[in-house]
Short mmCIF file of C-alpha atoms and ligand atoms in Angstrom, two decimals:
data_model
loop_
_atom_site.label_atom_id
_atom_site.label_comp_id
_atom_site.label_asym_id
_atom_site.label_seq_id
_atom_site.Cartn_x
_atom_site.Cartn_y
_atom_site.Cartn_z
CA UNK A 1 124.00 -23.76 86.34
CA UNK A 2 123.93 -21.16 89.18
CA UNK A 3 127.31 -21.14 90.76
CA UNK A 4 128.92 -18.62 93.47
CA UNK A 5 132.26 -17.04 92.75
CA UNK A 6 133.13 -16.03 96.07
CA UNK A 7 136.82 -14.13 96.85
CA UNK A 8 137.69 -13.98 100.37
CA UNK A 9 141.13 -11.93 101.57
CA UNK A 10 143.39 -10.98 104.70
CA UNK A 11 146.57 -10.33 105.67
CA UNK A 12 147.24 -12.23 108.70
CA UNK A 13 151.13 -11.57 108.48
CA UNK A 14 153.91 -11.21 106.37
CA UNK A 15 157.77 -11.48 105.97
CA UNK A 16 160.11 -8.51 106.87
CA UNK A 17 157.77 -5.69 107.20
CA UNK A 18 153.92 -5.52 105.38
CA UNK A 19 155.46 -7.04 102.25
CA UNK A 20 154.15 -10.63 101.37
CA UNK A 21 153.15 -13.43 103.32
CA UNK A 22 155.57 -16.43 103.68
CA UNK A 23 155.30 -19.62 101.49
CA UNK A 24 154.22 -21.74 104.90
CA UNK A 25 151.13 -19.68 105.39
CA UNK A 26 149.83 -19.84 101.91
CA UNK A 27 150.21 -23.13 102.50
CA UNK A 28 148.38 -23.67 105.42
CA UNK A 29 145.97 -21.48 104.22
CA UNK A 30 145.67 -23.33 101.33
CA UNK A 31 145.92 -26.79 102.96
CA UNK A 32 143.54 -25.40 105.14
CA UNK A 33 140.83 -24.67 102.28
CA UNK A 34 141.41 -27.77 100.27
CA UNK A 35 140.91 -30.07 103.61
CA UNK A 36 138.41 -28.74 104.94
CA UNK A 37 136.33 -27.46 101.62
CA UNK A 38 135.29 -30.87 100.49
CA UNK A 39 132.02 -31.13 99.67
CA UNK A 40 131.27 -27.55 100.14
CA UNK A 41 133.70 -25.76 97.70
CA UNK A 42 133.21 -26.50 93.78
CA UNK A 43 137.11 -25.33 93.38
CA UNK A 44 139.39 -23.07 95.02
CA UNK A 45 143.06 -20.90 94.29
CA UNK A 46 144.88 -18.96 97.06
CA UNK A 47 147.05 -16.56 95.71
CA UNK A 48 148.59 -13.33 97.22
CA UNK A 49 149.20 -9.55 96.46
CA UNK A 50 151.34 -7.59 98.75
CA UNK A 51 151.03 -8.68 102.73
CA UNK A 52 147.24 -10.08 101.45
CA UNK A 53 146.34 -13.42 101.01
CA UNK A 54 143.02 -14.37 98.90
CA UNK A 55 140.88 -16.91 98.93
CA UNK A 56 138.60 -17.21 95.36
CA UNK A 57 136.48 -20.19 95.71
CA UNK A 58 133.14 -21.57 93.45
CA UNK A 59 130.11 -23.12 95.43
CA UNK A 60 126.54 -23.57 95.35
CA UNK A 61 125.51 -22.21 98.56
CA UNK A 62 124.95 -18.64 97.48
CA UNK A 63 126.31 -15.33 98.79
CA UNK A 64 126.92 -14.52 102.33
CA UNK A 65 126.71 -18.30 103.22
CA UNK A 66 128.03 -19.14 106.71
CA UNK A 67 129.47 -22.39 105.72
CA UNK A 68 132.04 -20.97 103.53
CA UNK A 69 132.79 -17.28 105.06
CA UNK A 70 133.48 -19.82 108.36
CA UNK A 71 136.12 -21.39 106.02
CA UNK A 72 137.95 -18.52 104.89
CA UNK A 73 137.82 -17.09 108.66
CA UNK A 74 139.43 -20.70 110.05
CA UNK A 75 142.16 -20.88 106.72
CA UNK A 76 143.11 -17.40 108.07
CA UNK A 77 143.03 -18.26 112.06
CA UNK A 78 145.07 -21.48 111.07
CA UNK A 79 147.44 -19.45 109.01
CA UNK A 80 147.48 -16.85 111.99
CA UNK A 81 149.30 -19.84 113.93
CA UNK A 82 151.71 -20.70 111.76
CA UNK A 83 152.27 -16.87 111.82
CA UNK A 84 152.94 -16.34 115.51
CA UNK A 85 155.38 -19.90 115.10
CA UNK A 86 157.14 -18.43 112.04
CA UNK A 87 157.75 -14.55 114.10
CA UNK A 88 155.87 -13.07 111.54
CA UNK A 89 155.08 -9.71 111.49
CA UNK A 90 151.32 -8.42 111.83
CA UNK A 91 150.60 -11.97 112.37
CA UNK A 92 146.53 -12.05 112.69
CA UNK A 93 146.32 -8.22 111.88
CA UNK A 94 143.16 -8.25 110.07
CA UNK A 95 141.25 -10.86 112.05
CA UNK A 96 139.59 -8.02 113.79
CA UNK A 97 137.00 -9.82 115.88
CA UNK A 98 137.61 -13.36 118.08
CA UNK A 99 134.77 -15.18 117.34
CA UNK A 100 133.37 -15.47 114.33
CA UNK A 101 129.44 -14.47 113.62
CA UNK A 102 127.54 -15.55 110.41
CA UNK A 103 130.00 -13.97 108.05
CA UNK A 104 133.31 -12.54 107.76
CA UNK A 105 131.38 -9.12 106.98
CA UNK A 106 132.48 -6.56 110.05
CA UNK A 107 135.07 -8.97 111.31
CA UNK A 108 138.13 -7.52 109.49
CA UNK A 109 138.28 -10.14 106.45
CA UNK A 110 137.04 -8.45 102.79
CA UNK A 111 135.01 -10.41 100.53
CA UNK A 112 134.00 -9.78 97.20
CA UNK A 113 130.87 -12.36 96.01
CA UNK A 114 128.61 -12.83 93.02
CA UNK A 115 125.73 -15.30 92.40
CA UNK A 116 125.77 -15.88 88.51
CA UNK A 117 123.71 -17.95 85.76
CA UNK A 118 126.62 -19.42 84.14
CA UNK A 119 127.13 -18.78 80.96
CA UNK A 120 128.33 -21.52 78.41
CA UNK A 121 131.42 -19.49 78.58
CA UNK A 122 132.26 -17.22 81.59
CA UNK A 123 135.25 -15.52 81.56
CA UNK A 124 136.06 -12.94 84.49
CA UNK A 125 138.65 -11.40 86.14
CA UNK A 126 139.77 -11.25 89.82
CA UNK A 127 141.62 -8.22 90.94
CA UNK A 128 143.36 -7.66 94.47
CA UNK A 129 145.01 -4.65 95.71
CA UNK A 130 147.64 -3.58 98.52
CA UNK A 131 147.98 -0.47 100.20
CA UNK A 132 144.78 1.14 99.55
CA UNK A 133 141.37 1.19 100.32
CA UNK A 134 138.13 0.29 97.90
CA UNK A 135 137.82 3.65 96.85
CA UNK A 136 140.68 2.84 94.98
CA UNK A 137 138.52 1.09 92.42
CA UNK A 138 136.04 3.86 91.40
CA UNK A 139 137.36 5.32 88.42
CA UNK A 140 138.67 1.90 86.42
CA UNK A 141 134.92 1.37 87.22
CA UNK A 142 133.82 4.65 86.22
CA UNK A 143 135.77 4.35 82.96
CA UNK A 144 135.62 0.65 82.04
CA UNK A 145 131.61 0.20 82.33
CA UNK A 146 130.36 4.19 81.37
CA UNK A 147 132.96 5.92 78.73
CA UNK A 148 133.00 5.05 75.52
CA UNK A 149 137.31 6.36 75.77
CA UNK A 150 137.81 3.04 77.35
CA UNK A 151 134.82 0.87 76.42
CA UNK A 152 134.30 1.06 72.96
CA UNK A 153 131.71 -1.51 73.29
CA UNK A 154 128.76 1.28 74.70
CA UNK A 155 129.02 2.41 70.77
CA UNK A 156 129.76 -0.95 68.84
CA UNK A 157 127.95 -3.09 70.75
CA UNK A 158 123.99 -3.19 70.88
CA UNK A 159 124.39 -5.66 74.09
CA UNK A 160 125.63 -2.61 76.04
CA UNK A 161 123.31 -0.31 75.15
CA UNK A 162 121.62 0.77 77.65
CA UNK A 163 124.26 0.78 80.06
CA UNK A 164 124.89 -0.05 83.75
CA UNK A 165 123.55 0.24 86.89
CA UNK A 166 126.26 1.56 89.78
CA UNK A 167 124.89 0.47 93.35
CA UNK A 168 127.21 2.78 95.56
CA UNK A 169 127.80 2.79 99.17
CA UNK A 170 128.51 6.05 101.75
CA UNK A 171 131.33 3.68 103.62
CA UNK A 172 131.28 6.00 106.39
CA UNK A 173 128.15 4.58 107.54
CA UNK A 174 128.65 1.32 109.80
CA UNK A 175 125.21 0.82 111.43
CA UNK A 176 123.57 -0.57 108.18
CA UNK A 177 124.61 -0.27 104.83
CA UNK A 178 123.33 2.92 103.10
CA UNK A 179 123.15 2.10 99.71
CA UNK A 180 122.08 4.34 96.05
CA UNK A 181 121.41 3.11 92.88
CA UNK A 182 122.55 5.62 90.08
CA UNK A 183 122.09 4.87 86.02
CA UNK A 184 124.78 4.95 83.61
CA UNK A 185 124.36 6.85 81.38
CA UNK A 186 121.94 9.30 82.49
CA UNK A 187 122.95 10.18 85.68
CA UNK A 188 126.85 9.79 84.77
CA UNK A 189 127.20 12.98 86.55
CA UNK A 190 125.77 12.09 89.98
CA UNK A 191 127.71 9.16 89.53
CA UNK A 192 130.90 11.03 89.07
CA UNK A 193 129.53 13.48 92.03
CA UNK A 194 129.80 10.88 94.17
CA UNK A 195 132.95 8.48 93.26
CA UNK A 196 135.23 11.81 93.15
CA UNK A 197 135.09 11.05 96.91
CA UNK A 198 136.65 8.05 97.20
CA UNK A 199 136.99 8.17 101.25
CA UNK A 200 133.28 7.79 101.86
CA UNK A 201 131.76 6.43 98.15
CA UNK A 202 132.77 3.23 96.68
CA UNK A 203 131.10 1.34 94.38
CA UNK A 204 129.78 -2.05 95.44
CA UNK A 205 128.21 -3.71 92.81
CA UNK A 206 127.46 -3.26 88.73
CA UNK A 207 124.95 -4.38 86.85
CA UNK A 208 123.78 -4.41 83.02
CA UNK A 209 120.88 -2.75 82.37
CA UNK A 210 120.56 -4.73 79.07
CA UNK A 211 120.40 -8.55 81.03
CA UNK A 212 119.61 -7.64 84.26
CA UNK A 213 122.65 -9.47 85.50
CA UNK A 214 125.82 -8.62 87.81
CA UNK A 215 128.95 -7.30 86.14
CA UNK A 216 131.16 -6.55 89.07
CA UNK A 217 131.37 -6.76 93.09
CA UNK A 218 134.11 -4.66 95.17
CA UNK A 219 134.58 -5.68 98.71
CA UNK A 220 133.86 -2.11 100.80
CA UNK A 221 135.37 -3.08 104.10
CA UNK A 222 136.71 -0.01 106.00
CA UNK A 223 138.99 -1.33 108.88
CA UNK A 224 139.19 1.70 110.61
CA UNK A 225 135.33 2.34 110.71
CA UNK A 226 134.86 -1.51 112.30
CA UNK A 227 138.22 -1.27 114.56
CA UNK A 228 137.69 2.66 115.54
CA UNK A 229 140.84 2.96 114.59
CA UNK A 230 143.72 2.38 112.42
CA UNK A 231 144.77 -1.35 112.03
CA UNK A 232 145.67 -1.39 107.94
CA UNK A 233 144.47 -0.08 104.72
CA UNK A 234 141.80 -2.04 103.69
CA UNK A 235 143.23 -3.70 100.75
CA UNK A 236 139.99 -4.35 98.12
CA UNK A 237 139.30 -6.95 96.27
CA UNK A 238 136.99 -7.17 93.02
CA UNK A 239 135.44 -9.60 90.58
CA UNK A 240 134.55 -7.92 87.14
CA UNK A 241 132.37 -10.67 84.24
CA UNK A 242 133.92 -9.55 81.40
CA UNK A 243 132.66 -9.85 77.60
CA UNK A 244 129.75 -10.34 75.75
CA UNK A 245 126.74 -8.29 77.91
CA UNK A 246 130.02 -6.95 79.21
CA UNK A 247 132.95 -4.82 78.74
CA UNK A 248 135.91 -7.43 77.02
CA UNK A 249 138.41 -7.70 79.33
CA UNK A 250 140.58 -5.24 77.48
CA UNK A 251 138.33 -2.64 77.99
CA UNK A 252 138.10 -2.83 81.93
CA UNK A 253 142.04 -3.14 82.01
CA UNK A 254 142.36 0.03 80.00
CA UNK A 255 141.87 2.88 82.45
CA UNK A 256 144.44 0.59 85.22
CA UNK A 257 146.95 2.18 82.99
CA UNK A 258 146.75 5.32 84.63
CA UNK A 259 147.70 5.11 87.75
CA UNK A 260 145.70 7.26 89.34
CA UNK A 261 146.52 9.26 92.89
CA UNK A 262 145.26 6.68 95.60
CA UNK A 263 144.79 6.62 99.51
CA UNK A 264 147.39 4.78 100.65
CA UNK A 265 150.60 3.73 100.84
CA UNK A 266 153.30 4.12 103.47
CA UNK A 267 151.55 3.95 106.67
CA UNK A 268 148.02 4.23 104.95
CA UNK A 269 148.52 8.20 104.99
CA UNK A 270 149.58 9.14 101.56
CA UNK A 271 148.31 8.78 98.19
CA UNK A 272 150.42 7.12 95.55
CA UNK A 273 149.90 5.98 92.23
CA UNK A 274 147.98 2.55 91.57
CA UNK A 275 150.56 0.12 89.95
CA UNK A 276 148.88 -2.78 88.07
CA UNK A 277 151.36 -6.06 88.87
CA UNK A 278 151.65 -9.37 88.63
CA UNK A 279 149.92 -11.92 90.23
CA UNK A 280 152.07 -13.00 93.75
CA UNK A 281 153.67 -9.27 93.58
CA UNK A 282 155.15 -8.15 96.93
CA UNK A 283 155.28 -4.40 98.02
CA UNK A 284 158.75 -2.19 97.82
CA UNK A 285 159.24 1.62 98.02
CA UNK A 286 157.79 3.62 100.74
CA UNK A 287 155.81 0.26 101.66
CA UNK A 288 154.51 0.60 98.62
CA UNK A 289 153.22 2.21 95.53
CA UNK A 290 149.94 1.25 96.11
CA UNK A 291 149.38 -2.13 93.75
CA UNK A 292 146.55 -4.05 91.88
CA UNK A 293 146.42 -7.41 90.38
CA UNK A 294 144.53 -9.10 88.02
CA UNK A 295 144.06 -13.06 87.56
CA UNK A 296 141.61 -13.69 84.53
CA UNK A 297 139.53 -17.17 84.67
CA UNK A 298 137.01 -18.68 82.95
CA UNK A 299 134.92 -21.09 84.95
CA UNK A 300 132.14 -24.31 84.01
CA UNK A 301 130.19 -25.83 86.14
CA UNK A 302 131.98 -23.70 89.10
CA UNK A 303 135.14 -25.52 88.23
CA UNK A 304 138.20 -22.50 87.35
CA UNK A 305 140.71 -22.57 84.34
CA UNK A 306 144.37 -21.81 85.84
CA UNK A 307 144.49 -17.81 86.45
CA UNK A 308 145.86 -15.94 83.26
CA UNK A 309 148.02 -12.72 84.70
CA UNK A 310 145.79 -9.82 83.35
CA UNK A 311 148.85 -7.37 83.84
CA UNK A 312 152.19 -9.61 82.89
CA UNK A 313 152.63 -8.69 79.64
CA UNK A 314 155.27 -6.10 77.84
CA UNK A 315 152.62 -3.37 77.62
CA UNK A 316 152.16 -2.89 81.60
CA UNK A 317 155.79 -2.57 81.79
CA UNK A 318 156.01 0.62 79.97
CA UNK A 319 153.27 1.62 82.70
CA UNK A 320 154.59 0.37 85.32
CA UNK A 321 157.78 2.54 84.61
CA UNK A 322 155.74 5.55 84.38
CA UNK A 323 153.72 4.94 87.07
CA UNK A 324 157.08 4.84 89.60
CA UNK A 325 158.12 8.10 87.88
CA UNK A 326 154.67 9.25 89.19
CA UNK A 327 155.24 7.79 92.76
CA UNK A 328 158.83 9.21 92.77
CA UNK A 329 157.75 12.49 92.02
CA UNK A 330 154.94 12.82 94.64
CA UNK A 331 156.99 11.38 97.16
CA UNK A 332 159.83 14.17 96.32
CA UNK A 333 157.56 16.65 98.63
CA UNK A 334 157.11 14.11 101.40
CA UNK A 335 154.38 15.25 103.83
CA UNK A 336 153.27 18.18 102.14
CA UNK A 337 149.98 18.90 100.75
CA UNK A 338 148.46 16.37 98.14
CA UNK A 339 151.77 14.22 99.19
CA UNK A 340 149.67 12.84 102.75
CA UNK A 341 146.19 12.50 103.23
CA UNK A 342 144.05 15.06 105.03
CA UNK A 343 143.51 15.09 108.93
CA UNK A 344 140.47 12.59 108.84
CA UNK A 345 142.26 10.25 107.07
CA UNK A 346 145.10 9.80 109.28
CA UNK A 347 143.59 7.27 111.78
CA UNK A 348 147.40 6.94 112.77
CA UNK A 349 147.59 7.34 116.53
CA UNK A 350 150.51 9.63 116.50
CA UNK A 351 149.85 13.00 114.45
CA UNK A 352 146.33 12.82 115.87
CA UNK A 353 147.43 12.72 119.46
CA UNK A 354 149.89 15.23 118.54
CA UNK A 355 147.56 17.54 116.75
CA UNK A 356 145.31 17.51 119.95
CA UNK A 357 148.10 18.54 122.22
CA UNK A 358 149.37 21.26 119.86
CA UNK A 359 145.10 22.17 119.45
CA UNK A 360 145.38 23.31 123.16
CA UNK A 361 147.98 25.73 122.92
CA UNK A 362 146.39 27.69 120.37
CA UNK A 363 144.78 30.89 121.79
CA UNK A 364 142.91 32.91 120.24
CA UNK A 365 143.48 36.65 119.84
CA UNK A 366 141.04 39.63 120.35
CA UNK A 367 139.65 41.90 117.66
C1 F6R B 401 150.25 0.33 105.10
C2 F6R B 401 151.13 -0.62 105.81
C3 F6R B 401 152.50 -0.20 106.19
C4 F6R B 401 152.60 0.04 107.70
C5 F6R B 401 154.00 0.50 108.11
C6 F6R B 401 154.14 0.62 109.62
O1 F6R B 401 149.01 -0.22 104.86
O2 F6R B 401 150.73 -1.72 106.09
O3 F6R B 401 152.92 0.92 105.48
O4 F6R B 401 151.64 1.00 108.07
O5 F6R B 401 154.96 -0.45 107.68
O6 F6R B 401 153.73 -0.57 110.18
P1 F6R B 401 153.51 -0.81 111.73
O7 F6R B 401 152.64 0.28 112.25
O8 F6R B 401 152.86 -2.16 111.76
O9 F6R B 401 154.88 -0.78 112.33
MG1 MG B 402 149.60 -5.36 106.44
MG1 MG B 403 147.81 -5.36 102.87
#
């Protein structure tokens, strides 16, 4: 059966600060979704991570299909409402655009989609992040689908074996979307050329090179290349097929335990480590760290299993812990160097203006 798995997110408000939405707006957004989704949505879970709220829905319309990105956008204007009623803060913050035009692509909402066979069994996983941007993603997906120190399955198993294809965007592009499509394992190193950068690369799609079919999609939304400026972090979302003709679950979770530097964080301007959480996590210190989370499902015949929470278990604990040491430590030196992000990066009105009055009273002296 071909089925769309189709994940849908925004933040269109939260309680106290960026730091999760309140239980009446998941509601209505949920409400929302399940009223107005009969007959077009197979199933449907709303769910939340930090000040985001996601939508992952099955159909049978295909990717990109008006129908359904026009649900998610009216869930998120109804839950915008409720909102403005219940004071909250940021309320419609990512519902960059009024009306809405074909699909939620450019209009402030990210969506991650994938068109699939289904398999007799499908297993895959769901992640959602907070307080980054969908760079963030590039080395778990460097490291879960092209080295064998994370995926033992490129050497044990023979239905891996020739690898993956990365389809990789330059982000800073919003005309079209410019595109390349690199080979894993041959050209690992232009792959890791380009997803070093994780400001203008990101990787948008994966595919196996042994089936043919799509392993992963990562929503590449920039906000502040559709807004012109800085309304957010962007927030990714991701949807990873896990075993058989791809990596086991296991093996994609294994490089989230290390936490890497991401862009991020307080005010979008620093870089913090990632934290995998649990599912319904809310943000903390410094607005932040940065967080992922993981909800693994199986689905037939488009209908989901209940989510199983990829990173609530003892072992991520004993990450977590060290990942805050990490975050603690970088945020010891504040605003200097590695601490913030560079100049382009800091689409935060203030230090820009400020750096453009100070520009002027530069002069420059003779030889
Ligand atoms: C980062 C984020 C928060 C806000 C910060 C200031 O993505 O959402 O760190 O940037 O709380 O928020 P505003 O500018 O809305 O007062
Ligand atoms: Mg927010
Ligand atoms: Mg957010």
């Amino acid at each position: 059966m071909k089925i769309t798995i189709c994940a849908i997110k925004a933040d269109v408000g939260s309680i106290g600060g960026h730091i999760k939405p309140s239980e009446k707006l998941l509601k209505t957004v949920e409400d929302y979704v399940k009223t107005n989704g009969k007959g077009l949505l197979i199933d449907h879970i709303v769910s939340f991570t930090g000040d985001d709220i996601a939508i992952l829905c099955t159909h049978q319309q295909g990717v990109l299909n008006e129908k359904v990105h026009k649900l998610a956008w009216d869930a998120f204007r109804a839950g915008t409402e409720v909102a403005k009623a219940q004071g909250l803060y940021g309320a419609g913050q990512d519902l960059l655009k009024d009306a809405f035009s074909g699909n939620v692509k450019g209009l402030g909402p990210a969506v991650a989609e994938i068109e699939i066979n289904e398999r007799p069994n499908e297993p895959f996983l769901f992640f959602a992040a907070d307080k980054t941007d969908p760079g963030a993603y590039n080395l778990p997906l460097y490291l879960g689908f092209s080295d064998p120190m994370h995926n033992s399955g490129l050497m044990l198993s023979p239905s891996m074996d020739k690898g993956f294809k990365y389809t990789i965007m330059d982000v800073s592009y919003t005309e079209v979307d410019r595109v390349v499509e690199l080979n894993a394992p041959e050209e690992l190193y232009d792959i890791a050329a380009l997803l070093r950068d994780t400001e203008q690369f990101v990787v948008e799609s994966i595919h196996s090179r042994n089936t043919g079919e799509q392993a992963a999609a990562v929503s590449t939304t920039r906000l502040h290349n559709i807004a012109g400026k800085y309304t957010g972090k962007d927030d990714p979302i991701m949807l990873v097929r896990v075993q058989g003709a791809f990596p086991a679950t296991g093996e994609i979770l294994s490089p989230f335990n290390i936490g890497q530097y991401v862009a991020g964080f307080m005010r979008g301007s620093h870089n913090g480590p990632l934290m995998p959480v649990k599912r319904n996590s809310c943000i903390s210190f410094f607005d932040g760290p940065p967080v992922v989370s993981c909800s693994a499902f199986c689905v037939r015949e488009g209908k989901l299993t209940e989510p199983a929470d990829a990173f609530d278990h003892p072992y991520w604990d004993h990450v977590r812990d060290r990942i805050s040491e990490k975050a603690t430590e970088l945020r010891r030196q504040g605003f200097f160097g590695p601490a913030m992000l560079p100049y382009s990066e800091l689409e935060y009105g203030g230090i820009v203006e400020k750096l453009k009055k100070i520009d002027k009273k530069f002069i420059a002296r003779g030889k």
